[in-house]
Short mmCIF file of C-alpha atoms in Angstrom, two decimals:
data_model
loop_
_atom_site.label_atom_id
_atom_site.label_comp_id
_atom_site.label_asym_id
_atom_site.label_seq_id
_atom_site.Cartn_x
_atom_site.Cartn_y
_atom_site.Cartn_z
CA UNK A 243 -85.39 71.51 95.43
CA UNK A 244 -84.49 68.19 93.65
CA UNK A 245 -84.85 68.01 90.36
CA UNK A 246 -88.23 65.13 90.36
CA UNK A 247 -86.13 63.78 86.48
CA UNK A 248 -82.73 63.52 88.69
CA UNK A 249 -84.56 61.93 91.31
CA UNK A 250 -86.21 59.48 88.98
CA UNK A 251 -83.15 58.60 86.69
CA UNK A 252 -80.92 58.04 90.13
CA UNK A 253 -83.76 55.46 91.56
CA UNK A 254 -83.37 53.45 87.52
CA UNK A 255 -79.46 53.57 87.35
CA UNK A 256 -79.32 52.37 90.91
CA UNK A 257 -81.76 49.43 89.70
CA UNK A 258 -79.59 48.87 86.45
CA UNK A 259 -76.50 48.88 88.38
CA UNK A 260 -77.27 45.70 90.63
CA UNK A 261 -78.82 43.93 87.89
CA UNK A 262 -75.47 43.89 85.93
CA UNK A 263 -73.83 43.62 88.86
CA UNK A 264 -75.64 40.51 89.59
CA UNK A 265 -75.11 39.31 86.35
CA UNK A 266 -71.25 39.71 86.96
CA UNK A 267 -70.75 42.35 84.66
CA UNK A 268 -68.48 45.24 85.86
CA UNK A 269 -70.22 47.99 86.79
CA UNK A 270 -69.79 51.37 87.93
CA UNK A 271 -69.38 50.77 91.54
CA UNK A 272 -65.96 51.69 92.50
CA UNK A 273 -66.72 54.99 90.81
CA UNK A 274 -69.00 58.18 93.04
CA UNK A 275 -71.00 60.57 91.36
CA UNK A 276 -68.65 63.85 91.58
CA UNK A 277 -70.02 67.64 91.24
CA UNK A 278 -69.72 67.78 87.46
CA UNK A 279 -71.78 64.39 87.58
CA UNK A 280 -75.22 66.06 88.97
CA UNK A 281 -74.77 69.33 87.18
CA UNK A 282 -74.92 67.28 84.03
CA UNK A 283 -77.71 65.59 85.24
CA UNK A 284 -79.56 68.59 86.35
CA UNK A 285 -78.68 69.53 83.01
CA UNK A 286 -80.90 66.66 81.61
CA UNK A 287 -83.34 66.93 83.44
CA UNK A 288 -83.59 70.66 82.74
CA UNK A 289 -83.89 69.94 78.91
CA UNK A 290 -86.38 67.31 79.42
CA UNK A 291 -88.69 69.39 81.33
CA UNK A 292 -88.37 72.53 78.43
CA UNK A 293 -88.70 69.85 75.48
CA UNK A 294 -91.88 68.35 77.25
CA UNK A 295 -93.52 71.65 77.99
CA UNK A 296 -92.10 73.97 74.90
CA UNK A 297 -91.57 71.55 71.75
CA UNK A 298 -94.88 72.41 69.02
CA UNK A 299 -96.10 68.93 69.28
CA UNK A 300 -97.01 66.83 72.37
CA UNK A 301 -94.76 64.49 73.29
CA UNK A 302 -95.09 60.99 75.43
CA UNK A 303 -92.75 61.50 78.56
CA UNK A 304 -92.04 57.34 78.13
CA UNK A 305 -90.83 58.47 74.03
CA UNK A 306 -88.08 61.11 75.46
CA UNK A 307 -86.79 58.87 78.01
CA UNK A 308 -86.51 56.35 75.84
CA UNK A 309 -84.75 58.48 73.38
CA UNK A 310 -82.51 59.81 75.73
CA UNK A 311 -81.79 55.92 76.88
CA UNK A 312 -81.14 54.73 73.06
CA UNK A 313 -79.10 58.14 72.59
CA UNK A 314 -76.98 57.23 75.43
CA UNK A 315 -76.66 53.45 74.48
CA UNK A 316 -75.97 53.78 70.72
CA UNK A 317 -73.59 56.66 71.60
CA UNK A 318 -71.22 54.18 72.75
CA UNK A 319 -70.33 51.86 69.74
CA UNK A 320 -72.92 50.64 66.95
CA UNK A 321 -73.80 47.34 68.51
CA UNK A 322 -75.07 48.84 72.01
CA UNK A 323 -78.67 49.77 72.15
CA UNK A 324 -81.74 49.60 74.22
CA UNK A 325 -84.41 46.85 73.24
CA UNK A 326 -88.21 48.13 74.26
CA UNK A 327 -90.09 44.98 76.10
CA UNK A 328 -91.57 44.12 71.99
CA UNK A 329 -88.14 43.93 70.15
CA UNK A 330 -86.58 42.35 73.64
CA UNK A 331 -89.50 39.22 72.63
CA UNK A 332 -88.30 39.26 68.74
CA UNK A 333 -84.51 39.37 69.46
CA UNK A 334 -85.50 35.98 71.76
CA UNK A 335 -87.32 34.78 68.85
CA UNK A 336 -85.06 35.33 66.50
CA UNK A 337 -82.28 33.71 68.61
CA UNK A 338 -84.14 30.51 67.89
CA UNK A 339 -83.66 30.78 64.35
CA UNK A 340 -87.24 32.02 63.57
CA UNK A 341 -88.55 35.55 63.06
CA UNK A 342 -89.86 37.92 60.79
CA UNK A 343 -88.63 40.59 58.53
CA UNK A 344 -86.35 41.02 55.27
CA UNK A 345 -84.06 38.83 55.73
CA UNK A 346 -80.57 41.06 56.41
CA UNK A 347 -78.00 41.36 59.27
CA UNK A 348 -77.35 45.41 59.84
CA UNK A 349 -75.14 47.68 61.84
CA UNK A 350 -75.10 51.36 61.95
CA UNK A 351 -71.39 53.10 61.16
CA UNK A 352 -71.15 57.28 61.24
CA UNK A 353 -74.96 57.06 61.49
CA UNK A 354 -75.51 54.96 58.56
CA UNK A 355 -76.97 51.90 57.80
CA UNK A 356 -75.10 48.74 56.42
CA UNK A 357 -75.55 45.21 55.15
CA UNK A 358 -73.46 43.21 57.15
CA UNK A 359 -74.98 40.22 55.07
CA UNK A 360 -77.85 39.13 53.52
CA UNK A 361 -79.09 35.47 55.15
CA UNK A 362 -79.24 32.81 52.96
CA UNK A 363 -82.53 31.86 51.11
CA UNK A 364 -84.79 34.84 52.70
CA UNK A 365 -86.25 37.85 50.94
CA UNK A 366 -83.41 40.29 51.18
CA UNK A 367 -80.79 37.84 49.12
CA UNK A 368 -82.97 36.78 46.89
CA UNK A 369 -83.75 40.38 45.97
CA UNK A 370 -79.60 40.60 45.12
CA UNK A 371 -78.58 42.55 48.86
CA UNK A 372 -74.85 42.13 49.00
CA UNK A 373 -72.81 42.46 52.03
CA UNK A 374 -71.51 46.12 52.43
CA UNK A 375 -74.57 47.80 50.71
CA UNK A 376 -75.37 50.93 51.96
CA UNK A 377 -79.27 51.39 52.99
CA UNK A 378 -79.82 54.88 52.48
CA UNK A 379 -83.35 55.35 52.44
CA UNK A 380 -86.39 53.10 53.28
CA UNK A 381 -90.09 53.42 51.61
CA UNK A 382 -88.33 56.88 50.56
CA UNK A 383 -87.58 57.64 54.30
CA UNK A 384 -83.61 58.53 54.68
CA UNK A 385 -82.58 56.50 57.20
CA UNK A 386 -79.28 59.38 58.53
CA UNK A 387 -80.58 60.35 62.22
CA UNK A 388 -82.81 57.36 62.86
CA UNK A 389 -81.45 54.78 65.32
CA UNK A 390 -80.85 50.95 64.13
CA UNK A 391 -83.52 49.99 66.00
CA UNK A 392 -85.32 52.54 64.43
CA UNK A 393 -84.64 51.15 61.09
CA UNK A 394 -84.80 48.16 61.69
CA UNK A 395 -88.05 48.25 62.89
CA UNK A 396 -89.35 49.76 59.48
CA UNK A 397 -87.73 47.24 57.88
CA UNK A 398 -89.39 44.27 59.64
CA UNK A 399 -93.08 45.40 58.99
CA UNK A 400 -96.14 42.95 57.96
CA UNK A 401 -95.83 39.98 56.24
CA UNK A 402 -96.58 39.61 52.54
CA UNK A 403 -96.21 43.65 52.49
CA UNK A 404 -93.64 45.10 49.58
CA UNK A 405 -90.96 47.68 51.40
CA UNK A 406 -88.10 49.59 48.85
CA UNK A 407 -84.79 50.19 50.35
CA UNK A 408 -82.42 52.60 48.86
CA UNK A 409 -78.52 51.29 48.36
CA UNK A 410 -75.60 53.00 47.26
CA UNK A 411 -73.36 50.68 46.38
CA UNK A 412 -69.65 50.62 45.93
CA UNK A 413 -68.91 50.29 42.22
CA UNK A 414 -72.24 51.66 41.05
CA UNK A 415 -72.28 55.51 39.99
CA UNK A 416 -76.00 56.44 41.60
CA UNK A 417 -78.17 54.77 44.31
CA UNK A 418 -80.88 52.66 43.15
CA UNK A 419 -84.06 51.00 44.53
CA UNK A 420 -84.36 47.16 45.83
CA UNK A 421 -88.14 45.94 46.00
CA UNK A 422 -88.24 43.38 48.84
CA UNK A 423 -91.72 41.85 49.94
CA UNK A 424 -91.61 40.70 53.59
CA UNK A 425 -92.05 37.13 54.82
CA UNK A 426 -91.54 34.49 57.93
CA UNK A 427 -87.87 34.45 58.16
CA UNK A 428 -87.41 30.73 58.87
CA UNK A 429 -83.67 29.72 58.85
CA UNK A 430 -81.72 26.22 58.99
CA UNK A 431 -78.56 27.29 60.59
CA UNK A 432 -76.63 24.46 58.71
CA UNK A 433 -77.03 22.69 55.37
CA UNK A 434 -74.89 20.24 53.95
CA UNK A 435 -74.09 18.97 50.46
CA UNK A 436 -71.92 16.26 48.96
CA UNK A 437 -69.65 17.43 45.95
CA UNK A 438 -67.27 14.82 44.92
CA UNK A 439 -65.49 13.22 47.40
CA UNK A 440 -65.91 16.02 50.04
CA UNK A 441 -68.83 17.59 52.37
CA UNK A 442 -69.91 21.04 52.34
CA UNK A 443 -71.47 22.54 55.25
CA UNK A 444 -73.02 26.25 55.31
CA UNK A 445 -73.35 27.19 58.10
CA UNK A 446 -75.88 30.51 57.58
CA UNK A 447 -76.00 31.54 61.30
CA UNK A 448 -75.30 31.17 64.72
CA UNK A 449 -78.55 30.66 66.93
CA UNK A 450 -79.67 27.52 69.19
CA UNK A 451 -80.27 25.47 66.27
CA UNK A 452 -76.54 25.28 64.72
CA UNK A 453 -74.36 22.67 66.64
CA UNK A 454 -77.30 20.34 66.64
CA UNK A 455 -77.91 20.86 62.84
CA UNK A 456 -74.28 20.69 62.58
CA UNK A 457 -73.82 16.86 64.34
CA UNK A 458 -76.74 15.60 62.55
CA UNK A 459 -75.95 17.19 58.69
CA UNK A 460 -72.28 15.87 59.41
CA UNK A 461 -73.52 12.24 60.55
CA UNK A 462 -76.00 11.70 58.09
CA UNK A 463 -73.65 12.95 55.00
CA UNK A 464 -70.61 10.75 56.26
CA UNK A 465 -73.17 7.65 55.98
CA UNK A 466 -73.97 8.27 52.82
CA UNK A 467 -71.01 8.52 51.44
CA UNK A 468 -69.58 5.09 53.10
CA UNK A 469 -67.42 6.66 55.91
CA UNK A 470 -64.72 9.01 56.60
CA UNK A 471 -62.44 6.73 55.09
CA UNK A 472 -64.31 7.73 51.68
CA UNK A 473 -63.72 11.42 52.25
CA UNK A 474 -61.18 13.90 50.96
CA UNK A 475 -62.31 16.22 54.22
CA UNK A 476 -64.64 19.05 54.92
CA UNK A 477 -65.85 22.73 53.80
CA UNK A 478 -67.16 24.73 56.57
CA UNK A 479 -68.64 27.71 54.50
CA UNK A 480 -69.22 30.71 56.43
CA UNK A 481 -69.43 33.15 53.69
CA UNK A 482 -71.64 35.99 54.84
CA UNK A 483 -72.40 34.59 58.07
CA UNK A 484 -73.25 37.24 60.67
CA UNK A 485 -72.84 35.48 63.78
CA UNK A 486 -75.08 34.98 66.76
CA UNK A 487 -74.71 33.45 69.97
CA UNK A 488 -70.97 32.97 71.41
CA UNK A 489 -71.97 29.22 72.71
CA UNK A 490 -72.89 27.79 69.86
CA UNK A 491 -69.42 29.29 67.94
CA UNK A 492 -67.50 27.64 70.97
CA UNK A 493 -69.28 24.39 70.21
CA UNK A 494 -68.96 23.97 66.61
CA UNK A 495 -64.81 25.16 67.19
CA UNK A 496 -64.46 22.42 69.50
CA UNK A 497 -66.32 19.69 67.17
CA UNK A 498 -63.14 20.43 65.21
CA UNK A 499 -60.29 20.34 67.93
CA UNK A 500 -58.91 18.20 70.27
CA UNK A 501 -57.31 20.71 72.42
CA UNK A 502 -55.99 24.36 72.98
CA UNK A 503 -57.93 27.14 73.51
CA UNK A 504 -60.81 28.08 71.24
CA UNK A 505 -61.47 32.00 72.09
CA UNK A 506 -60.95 34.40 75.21
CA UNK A 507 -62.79 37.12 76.04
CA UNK A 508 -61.22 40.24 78.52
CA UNK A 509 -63.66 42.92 79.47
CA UNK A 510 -63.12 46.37 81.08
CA UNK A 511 -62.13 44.66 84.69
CA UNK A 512 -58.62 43.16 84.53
CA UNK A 513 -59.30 38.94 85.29
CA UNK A 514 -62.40 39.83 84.35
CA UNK A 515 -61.92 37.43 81.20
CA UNK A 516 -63.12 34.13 80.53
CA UNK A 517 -61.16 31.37 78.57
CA UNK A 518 -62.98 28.48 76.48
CA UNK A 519 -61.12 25.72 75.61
CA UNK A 520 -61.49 22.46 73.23
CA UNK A 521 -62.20 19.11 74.35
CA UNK A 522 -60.88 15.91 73.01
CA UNK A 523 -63.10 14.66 69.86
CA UNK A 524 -63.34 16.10 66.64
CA UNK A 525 -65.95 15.39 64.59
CA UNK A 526 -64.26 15.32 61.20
CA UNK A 527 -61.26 12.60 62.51
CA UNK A 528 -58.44 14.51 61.28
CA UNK A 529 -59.61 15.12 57.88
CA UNK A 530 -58.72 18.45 56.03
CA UNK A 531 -60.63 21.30 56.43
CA UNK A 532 -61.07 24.20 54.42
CA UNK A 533 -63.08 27.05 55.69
CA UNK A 534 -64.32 29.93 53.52
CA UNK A 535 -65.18 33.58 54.61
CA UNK A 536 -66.20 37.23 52.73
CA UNK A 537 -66.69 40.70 54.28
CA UNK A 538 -69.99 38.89 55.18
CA UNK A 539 -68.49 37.04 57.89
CA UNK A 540 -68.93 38.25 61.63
CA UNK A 541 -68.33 37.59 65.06
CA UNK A 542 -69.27 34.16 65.99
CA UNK A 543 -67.52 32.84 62.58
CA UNK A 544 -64.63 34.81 63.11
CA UNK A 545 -64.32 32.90 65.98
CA UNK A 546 -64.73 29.68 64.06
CA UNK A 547 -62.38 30.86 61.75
CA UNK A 548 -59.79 32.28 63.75
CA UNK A 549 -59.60 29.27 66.10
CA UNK A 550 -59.01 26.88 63.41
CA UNK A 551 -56.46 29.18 61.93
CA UNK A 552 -54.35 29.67 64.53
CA UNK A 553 -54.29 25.86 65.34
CA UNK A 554 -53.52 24.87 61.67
CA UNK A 555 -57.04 22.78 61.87
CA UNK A 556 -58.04 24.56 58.32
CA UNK A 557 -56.49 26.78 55.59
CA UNK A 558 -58.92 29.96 55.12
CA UNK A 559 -59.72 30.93 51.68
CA UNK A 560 -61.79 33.78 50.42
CA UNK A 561 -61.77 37.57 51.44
CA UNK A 562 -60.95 39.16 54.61
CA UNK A 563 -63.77 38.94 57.14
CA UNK A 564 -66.19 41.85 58.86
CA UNK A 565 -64.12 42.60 61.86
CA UNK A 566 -66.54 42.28 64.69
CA UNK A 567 -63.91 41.29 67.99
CA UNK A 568 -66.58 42.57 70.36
CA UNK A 569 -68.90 40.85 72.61
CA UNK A 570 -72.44 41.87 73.44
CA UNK A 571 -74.33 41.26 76.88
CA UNK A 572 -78.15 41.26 76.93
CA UNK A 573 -79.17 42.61 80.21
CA UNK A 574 -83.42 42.35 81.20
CA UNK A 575 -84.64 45.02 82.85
CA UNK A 576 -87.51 43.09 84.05
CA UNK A 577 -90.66 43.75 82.43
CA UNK A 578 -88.96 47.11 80.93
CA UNK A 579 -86.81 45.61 77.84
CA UNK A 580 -83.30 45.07 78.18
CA UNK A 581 -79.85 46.97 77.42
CA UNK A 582 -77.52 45.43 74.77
CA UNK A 583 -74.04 46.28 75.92
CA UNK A 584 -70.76 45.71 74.65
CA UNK A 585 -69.14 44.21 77.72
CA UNK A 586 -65.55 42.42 76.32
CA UNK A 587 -63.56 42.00 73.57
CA UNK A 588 -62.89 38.51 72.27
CA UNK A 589 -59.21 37.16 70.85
CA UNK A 590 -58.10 34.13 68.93
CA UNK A 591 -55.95 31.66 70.66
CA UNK A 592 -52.63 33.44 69.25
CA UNK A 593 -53.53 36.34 71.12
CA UNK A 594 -54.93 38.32 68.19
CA UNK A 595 -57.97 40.98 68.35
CA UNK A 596 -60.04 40.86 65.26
CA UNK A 597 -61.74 44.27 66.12
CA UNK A 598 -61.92 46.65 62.98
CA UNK A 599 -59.05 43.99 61.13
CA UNK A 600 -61.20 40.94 60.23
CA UNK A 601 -59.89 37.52 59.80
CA UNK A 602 -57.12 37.08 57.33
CA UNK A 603 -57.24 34.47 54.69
CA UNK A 604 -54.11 32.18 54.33
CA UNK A 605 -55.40 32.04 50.29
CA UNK A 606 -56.82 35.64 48.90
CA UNK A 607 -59.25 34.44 46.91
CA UNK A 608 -61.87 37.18 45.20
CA UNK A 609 -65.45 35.98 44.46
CA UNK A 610 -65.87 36.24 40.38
CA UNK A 611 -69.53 36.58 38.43
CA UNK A 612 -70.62 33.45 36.47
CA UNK A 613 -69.67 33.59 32.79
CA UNK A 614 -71.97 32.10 30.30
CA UNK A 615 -70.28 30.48 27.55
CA UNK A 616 -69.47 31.62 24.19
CA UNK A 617 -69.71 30.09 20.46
CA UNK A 618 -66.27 31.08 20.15
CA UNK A 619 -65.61 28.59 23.06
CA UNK A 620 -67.51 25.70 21.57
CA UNK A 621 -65.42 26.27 18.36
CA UNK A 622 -62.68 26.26 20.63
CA UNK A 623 -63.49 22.69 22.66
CA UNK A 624 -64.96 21.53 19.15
CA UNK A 625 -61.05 21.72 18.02
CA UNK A 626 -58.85 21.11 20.97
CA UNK A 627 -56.67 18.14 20.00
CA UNK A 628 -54.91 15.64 22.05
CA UNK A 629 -52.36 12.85 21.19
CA UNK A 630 -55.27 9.91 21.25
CA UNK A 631 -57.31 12.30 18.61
CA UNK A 632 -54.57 12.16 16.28
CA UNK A 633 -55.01 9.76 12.91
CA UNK A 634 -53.02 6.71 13.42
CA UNK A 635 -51.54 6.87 17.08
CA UNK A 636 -50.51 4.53 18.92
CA UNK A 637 -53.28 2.55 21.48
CA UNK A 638 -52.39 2.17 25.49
CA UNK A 639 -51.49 -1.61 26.16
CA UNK A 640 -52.05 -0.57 29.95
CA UNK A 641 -55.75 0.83 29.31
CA UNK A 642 -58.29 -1.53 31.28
CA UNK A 643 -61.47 -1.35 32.04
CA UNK A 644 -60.75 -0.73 35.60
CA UNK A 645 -57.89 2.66 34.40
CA UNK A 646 -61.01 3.65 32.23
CA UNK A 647 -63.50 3.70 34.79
CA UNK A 648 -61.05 5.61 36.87
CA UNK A 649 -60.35 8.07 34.17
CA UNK A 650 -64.31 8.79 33.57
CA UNK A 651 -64.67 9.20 37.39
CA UNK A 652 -62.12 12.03 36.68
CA UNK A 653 -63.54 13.64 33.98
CA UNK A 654 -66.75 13.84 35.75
CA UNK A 655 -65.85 15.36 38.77
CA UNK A 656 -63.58 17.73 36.83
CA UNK A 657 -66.62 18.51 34.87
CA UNK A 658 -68.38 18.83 38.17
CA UNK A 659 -65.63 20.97 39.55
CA UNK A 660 -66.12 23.57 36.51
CA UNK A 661 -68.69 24.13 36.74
CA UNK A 662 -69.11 24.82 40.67
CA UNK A 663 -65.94 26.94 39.49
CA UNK A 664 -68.08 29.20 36.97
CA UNK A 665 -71.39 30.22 39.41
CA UNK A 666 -69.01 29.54 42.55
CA UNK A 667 -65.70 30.94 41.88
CA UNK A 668 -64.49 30.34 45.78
CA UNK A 669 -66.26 27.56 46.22
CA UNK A 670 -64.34 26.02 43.12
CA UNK A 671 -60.89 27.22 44.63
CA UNK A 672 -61.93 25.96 48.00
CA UNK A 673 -62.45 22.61 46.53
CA UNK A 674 -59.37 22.84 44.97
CA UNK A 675 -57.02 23.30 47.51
CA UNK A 676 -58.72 20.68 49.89
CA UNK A 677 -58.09 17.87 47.09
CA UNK A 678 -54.64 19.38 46.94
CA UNK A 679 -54.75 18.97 51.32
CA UNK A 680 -56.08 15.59 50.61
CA UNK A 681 -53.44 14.33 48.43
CA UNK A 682 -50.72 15.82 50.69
CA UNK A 683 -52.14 14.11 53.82
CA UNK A 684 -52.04 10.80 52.04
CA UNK A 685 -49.41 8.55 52.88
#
């Protein structure tokens, strides 16, 4: 007799198979279900029916299968999964830049939970979450043997409600407890700053929102500092970034070159790949760049990163980067969810797979805690001499009003400078070595 599970599970994964085949994502079709194929799935089946009949509690047939789905999914690699119809609707949402929750970009490695970064201004970093933090427990529940989605779901929660995570830490001898109370998560994908004669853009994440916040923070800043001509160039700051949609990398790439290719992707079919390349314009008019990353960075900035590396559009500064090279499909189901599924690998121009390497800096550059200053180092300034403080020395016959006014504009931006330097160690270095670009690239 046929198993009725067999029968049921044959009827879905015939279903699932022309939907990604429809989708044009390689599928299982030029392989046949051999012998060993159907015993294992008897096998299944056999264990579903004893768990639903013999385990102590009663348990919803829809909670197994879905189990068993999730099991199957996650088993792969840490960013496949199954999404339920209600976190299908929040992963939408939250592709728009809007959701709710703590505030933190996670993945799942040998079953446990980890900070791939914090994102910027929501509960999570302001509570001090650090990229690479360990989440070990939540509201005193270990979180070894849940699923992300599991996890993740605990995390999210009601708004205005307190939830304590658990993180071991590298560098710290015990665990300890973070208090984080949940909110909206509302994010800008791109802010924008002047510091001295150059822009800063963070860019926090990668949904719909970020070439369009990136056009207009870029427009408005060059207006109001007179031009491009009044520029030293540009900081693209993608520290602890986790990345987002593949588009919207590809986009914000090509606002910065005028040609080549930007990123390829080759998935399990050979020629199955696709190629995206630049398109004459960039945004910035040949100004410097100088683009700054962490162990915070993912996917869609490494391909940011990486494509204006390997075209010598930017010098990289900072730490090496995540190492996410993989690219994730989101496949509906129709009104049953969807299946995230890792479906390619992507590569920088030069040919070079990021996967579990990260994105190298061309300048190693360590982040380093603010330091408050000292008496001793007001005694110090108080007596720091120079040749014009001297008794008796000689003026400058060549010291107008117009060389003064120049000199104070230094002084204040190298007063500026450290003290960006002091709470922003990288962004101090960055800043540095674009002024440095700057004065190279004059003529």
């Amino acid at each position: 007799m046929t198993n009725p599970v067999l029968a049921a599970i044959a009827r879905g994964a015939s279903g699932v198979a022309i939907s990604v085949s429809f989708l044009g994502v390689a599928t299982a079709q030029d392989k046949t279900f051999d012998a060993t194929t159907y015993e294992q799935l008897d096998l299944f089946g056999d264990i579903f029916e004893t768990v639903r009949s013999t385990y102590v509690d009663d348990v919803e047939d829809i909670e197994l299968i879905r189990s068993a789905i999730d099991g199957m999914l996650s088993a792969l690699d840490p960013h496949s999964g199954f999404l339920p119809p209600e976190d299908f609707e929040k992963m939408q949402i939250q592709s728009k830049g809007e959701f709710g929750g703590v505030g933190i970009e996670v993945t799942q490695e040998n079953g446990i939970l980890k900070v791939v970064s914090p994102i910027d201004g929501t509960p999570a970093a302001k509570a001090g979450l650090e990229a690479g933090d360990l989440i070990i427990q939540v509201d005193g529940t270990p979180t070894l043997g849940q699923t992300l989605n599991e996890v993740v779901e605990t995390l999210r929660g009601p708004v205005g409600k307190e939830v304590t995570v658990t993180i071991s830490r590298e560098g710290e001898e015990k665990p300890f407890d973070v208090l984080i109370v949940r909110d909206i998560i509302k994010i800008r994908a791109v802010r924008s700053r002047v510091i001295g004669d150059s822009i800063v853009i963070r860019v926090a994440s990668f949904t719909e929102q970020t070439f369009d916040n990136l056009t207009e923070d870029i427009e408005k800043q060059v207006e109001a500092v007179g031009g491009l001509d009044e520029l030293e160039g540009f900081i693209i700051d993608l520290r602890n970034n986790p990345g987002g949609l593949l588009d919207q990398a590809v986009k914000m790439s090509d606002a910065f070159l005028e040609r080549g290719e930007i990123v390829s992707t080759r998935g399990r079919v050979l020629g199955d790949g696709h190629r995206y390349n630049a398109s004459p314009g960039d945004l910035a008019d040949g100004k410097p760049i100088v683009v700054l990353i962490n162990r915070g960075s993912a996917s869609a900035s490494e391909i940011v990163a990486g494509a204006l590396q390997d075209h010598h559009r930017a010098v990289i500064v900072g730490t090496k980067s995540f190492g996410k090279g993989s690219v994730q499909t989101v496949l509906p189901l129709n009104e049953n969810g969807a299946i995230r599924l890792t479906t390619a690998r992507y590569y920088t121009p030069s040919g070079h797979s990021i996967q579990g390497l990260g994105i190298y800096p061309d300048v190693f550059v360590e982040q380093r805690p603010a330091v408050e200053p000292t008496e001793d180092d007001e005694i110090v300034d108080r007596f720091m001499r120079t040749e014009s403080s001297l008794p008796g020395s000689l003026t400058n016959e060549n010291l107008g009003d117009d060389v003064q006014e120049m000199l104070d504009k230094e002084v204040e931006r190298q007063q500026e400078l450290a003290e960006i330097r002091n709470n922003d160690f990288q962004l101090g270095y960055a800043l540095d070595v674009l002024h440095g670009l700057s004065v190279f690239a004059t003529p």
